[in-house]
Protein backbone atom coordinates (compact mmCIF):
# COMPACT_ATOMS: atom_id res chain seq x y z
CA UNK A 1 0.00 0.00 0.00
CA UNK A 2 1.37 3.37 -1.03
CA UNK A 3 0.54 6.66 0.57
CA UNK A 4 -1.43 8.96 -1.76
CA UNK A 5 -1.71 12.70 -1.44
CA UNK A 6 -5.29 13.61 -0.73
CA UNK A 7 -6.63 17.10 -1.31
CA UNK A 8 -9.44 17.99 1.04
CA UNK A 9 -11.69 20.41 -0.84
CA UNK A 10 -14.28 22.40 1.10
CA UNK A 11 -17.67 23.46 -0.17
CA UNK A 12 -17.86 26.15 -2.83
CA UNK A 13 -18.95 29.43 -1.23
CA UNK A 14 -20.25 32.35 -3.33
CA UNK A 15 -21.83 35.47 -1.80
CA UNK A 16 -21.55 33.76 1.59
CA UNK A 17 -23.86 31.02 0.30
CA UNK A 18 -22.78 27.37 0.36
CA UNK A 19 -23.37 26.63 -3.33
CA UNK A 20 -22.36 22.99 -2.91
CA UNK A 21 -25.10 22.52 -0.31
CA UNK A 22 -27.57 24.49 -2.44
CA UNK A 23 -26.91 22.24 -5.44
CA UNK A 24 -27.15 19.16 -3.23
CA UNK A 25 -30.56 20.43 -2.02
CA UNK A 26 -31.76 20.92 -5.59
CA UNK A 27 -30.66 17.39 -6.53
CA UNK A 28 -32.29 15.93 -3.42
CA UNK A 29 -35.58 17.71 -4.17
CA UNK A 30 -35.50 16.49 -7.76
CA UNK A 31 -35.25 12.95 -6.38
CA UNK A 32 -38.02 13.34 -3.77
CA UNK A 33 -40.47 16.25 -3.93
CA UNK A 34 -41.54 15.65 -0.31
CA UNK A 35 -38.20 17.16 0.79
CA UNK A 36 -39.37 20.52 -0.62
CA UNK A 37 -42.49 20.75 1.57
CA UNK A 38 -42.06 23.28 4.38
CA UNK A 39 -44.47 24.48 7.07
CA UNK A 40 -43.58 27.66 8.98
CA UNK A 41 -45.35 28.72 12.18
CA UNK A 42 -45.79 31.37 14.84
CA UNK A 43 -47.85 31.86 17.96
CA UNK A 44 -49.02 35.28 19.13
CA UNK A 45 -50.33 36.74 22.39
CA UNK A 46 -52.13 40.06 22.70
CA UNK A 47 -50.62 42.32 25.37
CA UNK A 48 -53.42 44.93 25.36
CA UNK A 49 -54.10 47.86 23.03
CA UNK A 50 -51.67 47.91 20.09
CA UNK A 51 -49.17 45.52 21.67
CA UNK A 52 -48.77 41.85 20.81
CA UNK A 53 -45.93 39.37 20.81
CA UNK A 54 -45.09 36.49 18.47
CA UNK A 55 -42.96 33.46 19.22
CA UNK A 56 -41.34 31.91 16.15
CA UNK A 57 -39.81 28.52 16.75
CA UNK A 58 -40.49 25.08 15.32
CA UNK A 59 -41.01 24.47 11.60
CA UNK A 60 -40.97 21.44 9.34
CA UNK A 61 -39.15 20.85 6.08
CA UNK A 62 -36.83 18.36 4.39
CA UNK A 63 -38.84 15.56 6.02
CA UNK A 64 -38.17 16.65 9.60
CA UNK A 65 -39.02 19.09 12.39
CA UNK A 66 -36.52 21.86 13.10
CA UNK A 67 -35.71 24.09 16.11
CA UNK A 68 -37.34 21.56 18.46
CA UNK A 69 -34.82 22.41 21.15
CA UNK A 70 -33.29 25.37 19.39
CA UNK A 71 -33.85 29.09 19.08
CA UNK A 72 -37.21 30.65 19.86
CA UNK A 73 -37.46 34.14 18.43
CA UNK A 74 -39.74 36.43 20.44
CA UNK A 75 -40.78 39.56 18.54
CA UNK A 76 -43.26 42.37 19.12
CA UNK A 77 -45.78 44.43 17.22
CA UNK A 78 -46.58 48.01 18.25
CA UNK A 79 -48.00 51.22 16.85
CA UNK A 80 -46.66 54.77 16.88
CA UNK A 81 -48.41 57.55 18.85
CA UNK A 82 -50.30 58.87 15.80
CA UNK A 83 -51.84 55.39 15.50
CA UNK A 84 -52.74 55.37 19.21
CA UNK A 85 -49.78 53.37 20.47
CA UNK A 86 -46.59 53.87 22.43
CA UNK A 87 -44.15 53.10 19.58
CA UNK A 88 -42.42 50.26 21.40
CA UNK A 89 -42.02 48.14 18.24
CA UNK A 90 -42.59 48.39 14.46
CA UNK A 91 -46.21 48.01 13.43
CA UNK A 92 -47.46 45.08 11.33
CA UNK A 93 -47.37 46.91 8.00
CA UNK A 94 -43.77 47.94 8.71
CA UNK A 95 -42.92 44.30 9.50
CA UNK A 96 -44.39 43.39 6.11
CA UNK A 97 -41.87 45.74 4.42
CA UNK A 98 -39.06 44.12 6.45
CA UNK A 99 -40.18 40.65 5.34
CA UNK A 100 -40.44 41.73 1.70
CA UNK A 101 -37.12 43.59 1.33
CA UNK A 102 -35.32 40.90 3.37
CA UNK A 103 -36.69 38.13 1.17
CA UNK A 104 -35.74 39.96 -2.05
CA UNK A 105 -32.21 40.46 -0.68
CA UNK A 106 -31.66 36.87 0.48
CA UNK A 107 -33.15 35.56 -2.77
CA UNK A 108 -30.81 37.73 -4.83
CA UNK A 109 -27.76 36.50 -2.88
CA UNK A 110 -28.77 32.81 -3.18
CA UNK A 111 -29.83 32.83 -6.83
CA UNK A 112 -26.82 34.90 -7.88
CA UNK A 113 -24.58 32.36 -6.09
CA UNK A 114 -26.28 29.46 -7.89
CA UNK A 115 -25.57 31.17 -11.24
CA UNK A 116 -21.96 32.06 -10.35
CA UNK A 117 -22.71 35.80 -10.14
CA UNK A 118 -20.60 37.52 -7.47
CA UNK A 119 -22.42 40.13 -5.41
CA UNK A 120 -20.40 42.41 -3.15
CA UNK A 121 -23.09 44.59 -1.59
CA UNK A 122 -26.87 45.08 -1.55
CA UNK A 123 -28.42 48.19 -0.01
CA UNK A 124 -32.11 48.89 -0.39
CA UNK A 125 -34.90 51.16 0.57
CA UNK A 126 -38.58 50.28 0.46
CA UNK A 127 -41.76 52.25 1.07
CA UNK A 128 -45.48 51.66 0.83
CA UNK A 129 -48.59 53.84 0.58
CA UNK A 130 -51.55 53.11 2.83
CA UNK A 131 -54.78 55.09 3.05
CA UNK A 132 -56.19 54.75 6.56
CA UNK A 133 -59.75 55.26 5.28
CA UNK A 134 -59.72 51.59 4.24
CA UNK A 135 -58.81 50.33 7.72
CA UNK A 136 -61.30 52.72 9.34
CA UNK A 137 -64.10 51.39 7.13
CA UNK A 138 -64.85 54.85 5.70
CA UNK A 139 -64.82 53.69 2.08
CA UNK A 140 -65.44 50.35 0.42
CA UNK A 141 -63.39 51.46 -2.58
CA UNK A 142 -60.18 52.06 -0.64
CA UNK A 143 -58.01 49.08 0.22
CA UNK A 144 -57.27 48.38 3.87
CA UNK A 145 -53.68 47.41 3.06
CA UNK A 146 -50.98 48.92 0.89
CA UNK A 147 -52.06 50.36 -2.47
CA UNK A 148 -48.50 50.60 -3.86
CA UNK A 149 -44.98 49.60 -2.80
CA UNK A 150 -41.68 50.87 -4.19
CA UNK A 151 -38.28 49.14 -3.89
CA UNK A 152 -34.94 50.69 -4.76
CA UNK A 153 -32.07 48.19 -4.57
CA UNK A 154 -28.43 49.15 -5.12
CA UNK A 155 -26.33 46.09 -5.96
CA UNK A 156 -22.55 46.00 -6.29
CA UNK A 157 -21.99 43.37 -9.00
CA UNK A 158 -20.80 42.97 -12.59
CA UNK A 159 -24.18 41.55 -13.63
CA UNK A 160 -26.79 43.58 -15.52
CA UNK A 161 -29.62 45.27 -13.61
CA UNK A 162 -32.19 43.25 -15.59
CA UNK A 163 -30.51 40.01 -14.49
CA UNK A 164 -30.62 41.06 -10.83
CA UNK A 165 -34.25 42.19 -11.18
CA UNK A 166 -35.20 38.73 -12.46
CA UNK A 167 -33.50 37.16 -9.42
CA UNK A 168 -35.46 39.35 -6.96
CA UNK A 169 -38.70 38.06 -8.48
CA UNK A 170 -37.83 34.51 -7.31
CA UNK A 171 -38.49 35.69 -3.74
CA UNK A 172 -41.32 33.91 -1.86
CA UNK A 173 -42.51 37.06 -0.06
CA UNK A 174 -42.32 39.00 -3.35
CA UNK A 175 -44.53 36.28 -4.88
CA UNK A 176 -47.07 36.72 -2.08
CA UNK A 177 -47.17 40.50 -1.98
CA UNK A 178 -46.74 41.29 -5.70
CA UNK A 179 -49.85 39.29 -6.63
CA UNK A 180 -51.83 41.59 -4.36
CA UNK A 181 -50.09 44.99 -4.47
CA UNK A 182 -48.24 46.68 -7.38
CA UNK A 183 -44.51 46.72 -6.50
CA UNK A 184 -42.24 49.00 -8.51
CA UNK A 185 -38.73 47.54 -8.40
CA UNK A 186 -35.79 49.70 -9.39
CA UNK A 187 -32.34 48.06 -9.53
CA UNK A 188 -29.20 50.16 -9.62
CA UNK A 189 -25.95 48.24 -10.25
CA UNK A 190 -22.54 49.65 -9.48
CA UNK B 1 -72.11 84.50 37.89
CA UNK B 2 -72.59 81.25 39.76
CA UNK B 3 -69.96 78.62 40.25
CA UNK B 4 -70.68 75.38 38.37
CA UNK B 5 -69.32 71.97 39.22
CA UNK B 6 -67.13 70.74 36.39
CA UNK B 7 -66.32 67.07 36.00
CA UNK B 8 -62.99 66.42 34.32
CA UNK B 9 -63.45 63.23 32.32
CA UNK B 10 -60.49 61.41 30.82
CA UNK B 11 -60.51 59.57 27.49
CA UNK B 12 -62.61 56.41 27.14
CA UNK B 13 -60.34 53.35 27.09
CA UNK B 14 -61.58 49.95 25.86
CA UNK B 15 -59.25 46.97 25.29
CA UNK B 16 -56.34 49.29 26.09
CA UNK B 17 -57.33 51.41 23.07
CA UNK B 18 -58.06 55.14 23.46
CA UNK B 19 -61.53 55.11 21.87
CA UNK B 20 -61.91 58.87 22.28
CA UNK B 21 -58.75 59.43 20.20
CA UNK B 22 -59.86 56.76 17.70
CA UNK B 23 -63.21 58.52 17.18
CA UNK B 24 -61.45 61.89 16.92
CA UNK B 25 -59.22 60.39 14.21
CA UNK B 26 -62.24 59.12 12.27
CA UNK B 27 -63.93 62.54 12.44
CA UNK B 28 -60.71 64.31 11.40
CA UNK B 29 -60.29 61.97 8.39
CA UNK B 30 -63.93 62.54 7.37
CA UNK B 31 -63.16 66.27 7.31
CA UNK B 32 -59.87 65.96 5.38
CA UNK B 33 -58.96 62.74 3.54
CA UNK B 34 -55.32 63.84 3.27
CA UNK B 35 -54.95 63.03 6.98
CA UNK B 36 -55.50 59.35 6.14
CA UNK B 37 -52.55 59.06 3.74
CA UNK B 38 -49.63 57.18 5.30
CA UNK B 39 -46.27 56.15 3.86
CA UNK B 40 -44.24 53.51 5.74
CA UNK B 41 -40.57 52.82 5.02
CA UNK B 42 -37.55 50.64 5.72
CA UNK B 43 -33.96 50.45 4.59
CA UNK B 44 -32.06 47.17 4.38
CA UNK B 45 -28.40 46.15 4.18
CA UNK B 46 -27.17 42.73 3.14
CA UNK B 47 -24.69 41.21 5.62
CA UNK B 48 -23.60 38.27 3.42
CA UNK B 49 -25.25 34.92 2.73
CA UNK B 50 -28.69 34.68 4.34
CA UNK B 51 -28.18 37.64 6.68
CA UNK B 52 -29.61 41.11 6.19
CA UNK B 53 -30.71 43.92 8.47
CA UNK B 54 -33.57 46.41 8.18
CA UNK B 55 -33.84 49.79 9.85
CA UNK B 56 -37.41 50.96 10.37
CA UNK B 57 -37.71 54.59 11.37
CA UNK B 58 -39.37 57.59 9.78
CA UNK B 59 -42.86 57.46 8.26
CA UNK B 60 -45.45 60.00 7.20
CA UNK B 61 -49.16 60.24 8.05
CA UNK B 62 -51.71 62.69 9.40
CA UNK B 63 -49.99 65.42 7.37
CA UNK B 64 -46.61 65.11 9.06
CA UNK B 65 -43.39 63.12 9.38
CA UNK B 66 -43.00 60.89 12.43
CA UNK B 67 -40.03 59.38 14.34
CA UNK B 68 -37.72 62.04 12.88
CA UNK B 69 -35.72 62.04 16.09
CA UNK B 70 -37.40 59.04 17.64
CA UNK B 71 -37.02 55.28 17.71
CA UNK B 72 -35.15 53.44 14.99
CA UNK B 73 -35.96 49.73 15.03
CA UNK B 74 -33.11 47.56 13.75
CA UNK B 75 -34.23 44.02 12.86
CA UNK B 76 -32.61 41.05 11.14
CA UNK B 77 -33.47 38.35 8.65
CA UNK B 78 -31.80 34.95 8.79
CA UNK B 79 -32.30 31.36 7.67
CA UNK B 80 -32.14 28.10 9.58
CA UNK B 81 -29.41 25.53 8.89
CA UNK B 82 -31.63 23.42 6.61
CA UNK B 83 -31.99 26.54 4.43
CA UNK B 84 -28.21 27.09 4.45
CA UNK B 85 -28.08 29.70 7.22
CA UNK B 86 -26.98 29.99 10.83
CA UNK B 87 -30.45 30.57 12.33
CA UNK B 88 -29.58 33.91 13.90
CA UNK B 89 -33.00 35.45 13.14
CA UNK B 90 -36.41 34.45 11.73
CA UNK B 91 -36.48 34.12 7.96
CA UNK B 92 -38.55 36.44 5.74
CA UNK B 93 -41.51 34.07 5.34
CA UNK B 94 -41.64 33.69 9.14
CA UNK B 95 -41.62 37.49 9.49
CA UNK B 96 -44.58 37.56 7.11
CA UNK B 97 -46.54 35.32 9.51
CA UNK B 98 -45.59 37.64 12.40
CA UNK B 99 -46.83 40.68 10.45
CA UNK B 100 -50.07 38.92 9.52
CA UNK B 101 -51.06 37.52 12.91
CA UNK B 102 -49.99 40.74 14.65
CA UNK B 103 -52.09 42.86 12.31
CA UNK B 104 -55.14 40.63 12.76
CA UNK B 105 -54.72 40.87 16.55
CA UNK B 106 -54.26 44.66 16.71
CA UNK B 107 -57.14 45.15 14.27
CA UNK B 108 -59.43 42.98 16.40
CA UNK B 109 -58.55 44.97 19.55
CA UNK B 110 -59.08 48.37 17.85
CA UNK B 111 -62.28 47.54 15.96
CA UNK B 112 -63.80 45.74 18.95
CA UNK B 113 -63.05 48.83 21.07
CA UNK B 114 -64.70 51.12 18.49
CA UNK B 115 -67.85 48.95 18.68
CA UNK B 116 -67.85 48.73 22.47
CA UNK B 117 -66.92 45.04 22.48
CA UNK B 118 -64.73 44.13 25.44
CA UNK B 119 -61.89 41.71 24.69
CA UNK B 120 -59.96 40.17 27.56
CA UNK B 121 -57.45 37.96 25.76
CA UNK B 122 -56.34 36.96 22.26
CA UNK B 123 -54.02 34.00 21.71
CA UNK B 124 -53.30 32.73 18.24
CA UNK B 125 -51.33 30.31 16.20
CA UNK B 126 -50.58 30.63 12.51
CA UNK B 127 -48.87 28.39 9.98
CA UNK B 128 -48.19 28.41 6.27
CA UNK B 129 -47.29 25.83 3.63
CA UNK B 130 -44.46 26.52 1.23
CA UNK B 131 -43.10 24.20 -1.45
CA UNK B 132 -39.42 24.97 -2.01
CA UNK B 133 -39.62 23.75 -5.62
CA UNK B 134 -41.14 27.15 -6.48
CA UNK B 135 -38.23 29.12 -5.02
CA UNK B 136 -35.68 26.73 -6.55
CA UNK B 137 -37.22 27.24 -10.00
CA UNK B 138 -37.89 23.51 -10.44
CA UNK B 139 -41.51 23.99 -11.48
CA UNK B 140 -43.39 26.87 -13.10
CA UNK B 141 -46.65 25.54 -11.66
CA UNK B 142 -45.59 25.74 -8.02
CA UNK B 143 -45.74 29.10 -6.30
CA UNK B 144 -42.57 30.54 -4.83
CA UNK B 145 -44.45 31.83 -1.78
CA UNK B 146 -47.05 30.34 0.55
CA UNK B 147 -49.75 28.18 -1.04
CA UNK B 148 -52.00 28.20 2.06
CA UNK B 149 -52.07 29.84 5.50
CA UNK B 150 -54.11 28.79 8.55
CA UNK B 151 -54.96 31.01 11.54
CA UNK B 152 -56.47 29.80 14.81
CA UNK B 153 -57.41 32.66 17.11
CA UNK B 154 -58.78 32.13 20.64
CA UNK B 155 -60.55 35.27 21.89
CA UNK B 156 -61.89 35.82 25.41
CA UNK B 157 -65.00 37.96 24.80
CA UNK B 158 -68.78 37.87 25.00
CA UNK B 159 -69.08 38.61 21.27
CA UNK B 160 -69.89 35.93 18.68
CA UNK B 161 -67.09 34.24 16.76
CA UNK B 162 -68.56 35.49 13.47
CA UNK B 163 -68.39 39.08 14.75
CA UNK B 164 -64.74 38.69 15.70
CA UNK B 165 -63.94 37.03 12.37
CA UNK B 166 -65.39 40.04 10.53
CA UNK B 167 -63.16 42.34 12.61
CA UNK B 168 -59.99 40.38 11.73
CA UNK B 169 -60.77 40.91 8.04
CA UNK B 170 -60.38 44.69 8.51
CA UNK B 171 -56.61 44.10 8.97
CA UNK B 172 -54.33 45.79 6.40
CA UNK B 173 -51.86 42.88 6.26
CA UNK B 174 -54.77 40.42 5.99
CA UNK B 175 -56.01 42.49 3.03
CA UNK B 176 -52.59 42.23 1.36
CA UNK B 177 -51.96 38.54 1.97
CA UNK B 178 -55.50 37.16 1.61
CA UNK B 179 -55.83 38.51 -1.94
CA UNK B 180 -52.82 36.40 -2.87
CA UNK B 181 -52.93 33.32 -0.62
CA UNK B 182 -55.96 31.42 0.75
CA UNK B 183 -56.12 32.04 4.53
CA UNK B 184 -58.32 29.77 6.61
CA UNK B 185 -59.37 31.69 9.73
CA UNK B 186 -60.80 29.81 12.68
CA UNK B 187 -62.08 31.86 15.63
CA UNK B 188 -62.72 30.25 19.01
CA UNK B 189 -64.45 32.44 21.59
CA UNK B 190 -64.42 31.67 25.31
XYZ file of C-alpha atoms in Angstrom:
380
model
C 0.000 0.000 0.000
C 1.368 3.375 -1.025
C 0.545 6.660 0.569
C -1.435 8.964 -1.757
C -1.711 12.697 -1.437
C -5.291 13.606 -0.729
C -6.629 17.102 -1.309
C -9.442 17.994 1.036
C -11.689 20.411 -0.842
C -14.279 22.403 1.102
C -17.669 23.456 -0.167
C -17.863 26.147 -2.832
C -18.952 29.433 -1.233
C -20.250 32.350 -3.333
C -21.833 35.473 -1.798
C -21.546 33.760 1.593
C -23.858 31.018 0.296
C -22.776 27.373 0.357
C -23.366 26.628 -3.325
C -22.360 22.987 -2.909
C -25.102 22.517 -0.307
C -27.570 24.494 -2.440
C -26.908 22.236 -5.444
C -27.152 19.165 -3.226
C -30.556 20.430 -2.023
C -31.764 20.916 -5.593
C -30.665 17.390 -6.535
C -32.292 15.929 -3.416
C -35.581 17.710 -4.169
C -35.500 16.488 -7.764
C -35.247 12.949 -6.385
C -38.022 13.343 -3.770
C -40.473 16.253 -3.926
C -41.536 15.655 -0.305
C -38.200 17.158 0.790
C -39.371 20.523 -0.623
C -42.485 20.755 1.566
C -42.056 23.276 4.382
C -44.472 24.479 7.068
C -43.581 27.664 8.975
C -45.352 28.716 12.178
C -45.795 31.372 14.839
C -47.854 31.864 17.962
C -49.018 35.280 19.135
C -50.330 36.736 22.389
C -52.132 40.056 22.696
C -50.621 42.319 25.373
C -53.423 44.926 25.363
C -54.100 47.856 23.026
C -51.674 47.912 20.093
C -49.169 45.519 21.674
C -48.774 41.848 20.813
C -45.925 39.374 20.810
C -45.089 36.493 18.474
C -42.955 33.463 19.215
C -41.338 31.914 16.150
C -39.812 28.520 16.747
C -40.486 25.084 15.316
C -41.006 24.466 11.596
C -40.970 21.443 9.339
C -39.154 20.845 6.077
C -36.826 18.365 4.395
C -38.841 15.558 6.024
C -38.173 16.653 9.599
C -39.016 19.094 12.390
C -36.517 21.863 13.100
C -35.707 24.086 16.109
C -37.335 21.561 18.456
C -34.816 22.409 21.153
C -33.291 25.375 19.394
C -33.851 29.087 19.080
C -37.206 30.649 19.856
C -37.457 34.139 18.430
C -39.742 36.434 20.444
C -40.780 39.562 18.543
C -43.263 42.371 19.125
C -45.783 44.431 17.218
C -46.577 48.005 18.252
C -48.000 51.219 16.849
C -46.660 54.772 16.879
C -48.411 57.547 18.847
C -50.298 58.875 15.802
C -51.839 55.390 15.499
C -52.743 55.373 19.206
C -49.785 53.367 20.467
C -46.587 53.872 22.433
C -44.148 53.104 19.581
C -42.418 50.255 21.401
C -42.024 48.135 18.237
C -42.590 48.389 14.463
C -46.210 48.009 13.427
C -47.456 45.076 11.327
C -47.373 46.912 7.996
C -43.769 47.935 8.708
C -42.921 44.299 9.503
C -44.395 43.388 6.114
C -41.871 45.743 4.420
C -39.057 44.123 6.448
C -40.177 40.649 5.338
C -40.435 41.733 1.699
C -37.115 43.591 1.329
C -35.322 40.895 3.366
C -36.688 38.133 1.170
C -35.745 39.959 -2.047
C -32.211 40.458 -0.678
C -31.664 36.874 0.478
C -33.146 35.559 -2.768
C -30.808 37.733 -4.827
C -27.763 36.498 -2.877
C -28.769 32.805 -3.184
C -29.830 32.827 -6.834
C -26.821 34.904 -7.878
C -24.584 32.364 -6.088
C -26.275 29.462 -7.886
C -25.566 31.170 -11.237
C -21.961 32.056 -10.346
C -22.714 35.796 -10.137
C -20.598 37.517 -7.469
C -22.418 40.130 -5.413
C -20.398 42.409 -3.150
C -23.094 44.592 -1.587
C -26.875 45.085 -1.549
C -28.418 48.192 -0.008
C -32.106 48.893 -0.387
C -34.905 51.160 0.570
C -38.583 50.285 0.455
C -41.760 52.246 1.075
C -45.485 51.660 0.835
C -48.594 53.840 0.579
C -51.552 53.113 2.825
C -54.785 55.093 3.047
C -56.190 54.753 6.559
C -59.753 55.262 5.280
C -59.722 51.591 4.238
C -58.806 50.325 7.721
C -61.297 52.725 9.342
C -64.101 51.392 7.130
C -64.851 54.852 5.699
C -64.817 53.692 2.084
C -65.445 50.350 0.420
C -63.385 51.456 -2.578
C -60.176 52.060 -0.640
C -58.014 49.075 0.222
C -57.266 48.376 3.867
C -53.679 47.405 3.065
C -50.984 48.917 0.889
C -52.057 50.359 -2.473
C -48.502 50.603 -3.859
C -44.976 49.604 -2.798
C -41.678 50.870 -4.186
C -38.277 49.138 -3.888
C -34.943 50.687 -4.763
C -32.070 48.195 -4.574
C -28.432 49.151 -5.125
C -26.329 46.087 -5.960
C -22.551 45.996 -6.291
C -21.988 43.373 -9.000
C -20.800 42.973 -12.589
C -24.179 41.549 -13.634
C -26.788 43.583 -15.522
C -29.619 45.268 -13.615
C -32.188 43.255 -15.594
C -30.509 40.006 -14.488
C -30.624 41.057 -10.827
C -34.247 42.185 -11.176
C -35.205 38.729 -12.457
C -33.495 37.162 -9.415
C -35.463 39.351 -6.960
C -38.697 38.064 -8.483
C -37.830 34.512 -7.313
C -38.490 35.691 -3.741
C -41.317 33.907 -1.864
C -42.514 37.064 -0.063
C -42.318 39.002 -3.351
C -44.529 36.281 -4.884
C -47.073 36.716 -2.077
C -47.172 40.503 -1.979
C -46.744 41.290 -5.701
C -49.846 39.288 -6.628
C -51.832 41.592 -4.362
C -50.085 44.986 -4.475
C -48.235 46.677 -7.376
C -44.512 46.720 -6.497
C -42.244 49.003 -8.505
C -38.728 47.537 -8.399
C -35.787 49.704 -9.392
C -32.343 48.063 -9.534
C -29.196 50.156 -9.621
C -25.948 48.245 -10.252
C -22.539 49.651 -9.477
C -72.113 84.502 37.895
C -72.586 81.246 39.755
C -69.958 78.619 40.250
C -70.684 75.378 38.368
C -69.317 71.973 39.222
C -67.126 70.736 36.394
C -66.321 67.073 35.998
C -62.994 66.420 34.319
C -63.455 63.233 32.324
C -60.492 61.405 30.820
C -60.508 59.570 27.491
C -62.612 56.412 27.142
C -60.340 53.354 27.088
C -61.581 49.951 25.863
C -59.247 46.972 25.294
C -56.339 49.290 26.092
C -57.335 51.413 23.075
C -58.063 55.138 23.459
C -61.528 55.111 21.873
C -61.910 58.867 22.277
C -58.754 59.431 20.201
C -59.864 56.760 17.701
C -63.211 58.524 17.181
C -61.451 61.888 16.924
C -59.219 60.390 14.210
C -62.241 59.119 12.273
C -63.930 62.540 12.440
C -60.711 64.306 11.396
C -60.289 61.967 8.392
C -63.927 62.536 7.374
C -63.160 66.267 7.313
C -59.874 65.959 5.377
C -58.961 62.742 3.537
C -55.317 63.841 3.270
C -54.952 63.033 6.978
C -55.501 59.352 6.137
C -52.552 59.065 3.743
C -49.629 57.181 5.298
C -46.272 56.146 3.858
C -44.240 53.509 5.737
C -40.566 52.821 5.019
C -37.549 50.642 5.719
C -33.956 50.451 4.594
C -32.055 47.167 4.381
C -28.399 46.149 4.180
C -27.165 42.731 3.137
C -24.691 41.210 5.622
C -23.605 38.271 3.417
C -25.254 34.922 2.732
C -28.686 34.678 4.343
C -28.184 37.636 6.681
C -29.605 41.106 6.192
C -30.706 43.920 8.473
C -33.568 46.406 8.183
C -33.841 49.785 9.853
C -37.414 50.964 10.374
C -37.711 54.594 11.371
C -39.371 57.594 9.778
C -42.862 57.459 8.258
C -45.453 60.002 7.201
C -49.156 60.239 8.050
C -51.707 62.691 9.396
C -49.985 65.422 7.368
C -46.612 65.110 9.064
C -43.392 63.123 9.379
C -43.003 60.887 12.431
C -40.027 59.383 14.335
C -37.721 62.040 12.880
C -35.716 62.039 16.093
C -37.403 59.038 17.637
C -37.018 55.284 17.714
C -35.154 53.437 14.987
C -35.964 49.732 15.033
C -33.114 47.556 13.750
C -34.230 44.018 12.864
C -32.609 41.051 11.143
C -33.474 38.354 8.654
C -31.798 34.950 8.790
C -32.298 31.361 7.671
C -32.136 28.099 9.582
C -29.413 25.532 8.894
C -31.633 23.417 6.605
C -31.992 26.539 4.432
C -28.213 27.087 4.453
C -28.080 29.699 7.217
C -26.979 29.987 10.832
C -30.450 30.567 12.330
C -29.580 33.908 13.897
C -33.004 35.452 13.139
C -36.410 34.450 11.728
C -36.481 34.119 7.963
C -38.550 36.437 5.740
C -41.508 34.070 5.338
C -41.640 33.694 9.141
C -41.617 37.494 9.488
C -44.580 37.562 7.105
C -46.541 35.322 9.505
C -45.588 37.643 12.398
C -46.829 40.682 10.445
C -50.074 38.925 9.517
C -51.058 37.519 12.906
C -49.987 40.738 14.648
C -52.088 42.860 12.311
C -55.144 40.626 12.757
C -54.723 40.870 16.553
C -54.264 44.659 16.705
C -57.135 45.155 14.266
C -59.431 42.982 16.400
C -58.553 44.965 19.553
C -59.084 48.366 17.851
C -62.282 47.541 15.961
C -63.802 45.743 18.949
C -63.052 48.833 21.066
C -64.703 51.118 18.488
C -67.852 48.946 18.677
C -67.849 48.735 22.474
C -66.922 45.036 22.476
C -64.734 44.133 25.445
C -61.894 41.710 24.691
C -59.961 40.165 27.565
C -57.446 37.961 25.762
C -56.336 36.963 22.259
C -54.022 33.995 21.714
C -53.305 32.728 18.240
C -51.331 30.306 16.199
C -50.577 30.630 12.510
C -48.865 28.387 9.978
C -48.190 28.410 6.269
C -47.294 25.826 3.626
C -44.456 26.520 1.229
C -43.098 24.197 -1.453
C -39.416 24.971 -2.010
C -39.621 23.750 -5.618
C -41.135 27.148 -6.483
C -38.226 29.116 -5.016
C -35.682 26.735 -6.553
C -37.222 27.242 -10.001
C -37.893 23.511 -10.443
C -41.509 23.992 -11.484
C -43.393 26.869 -13.100
C -46.650 25.537 -11.655
C -45.586 25.739 -8.025
C -45.744 29.100 -6.300
C -42.568 30.545 -4.834
C -44.449 31.834 -1.784
C -47.049 30.337 0.547
C -49.749 28.180 -1.043
C -51.996 28.202 2.059
C -52.066 29.836 5.500
C -54.111 28.793 8.552
C -54.964 31.007 11.540
C -56.472 29.804 14.806
C -57.410 32.662 17.114
C -58.782 32.130 20.643
C -60.554 35.269 21.893
C -61.894 35.820 25.407
C -64.997 37.957 24.797
C -68.780 37.870 25.002
C -69.076 38.609 21.266
C -69.891 35.928 18.681
C -67.090 34.241 16.763
C -68.561 35.493 13.466
C -68.394 39.082 14.747
C -64.742 38.691 15.701
C -63.945 37.030 12.374
C -65.386 40.042 10.532
C -63.164 42.341 12.606
C -59.989 40.376 11.732
C -60.766 40.911 8.037
C -60.379 44.693 8.513
C -56.614 44.104 8.967
C -54.327 45.792 6.395
C -51.857 42.877 6.264
C -54.768 40.422 5.990
C -56.008 42.487 3.032
C -52.591 42.228 1.361
C -51.958 38.535 1.967
C -55.505 37.163 1.609
C -55.835 38.506 -1.941
C -52.818 36.401 -2.870
C -52.933 33.324 -0.620
C -55.960 31.417 0.749
C -56.123 32.040 4.527
C -58.316 29.770 6.611
C -59.370 31.693 9.732
C -60.796 29.809 12.679
C -62.084 31.861 15.631
C -62.717 30.249 19.005
C -64.451 32.437 21.594
C -64.422 31.670 25.307
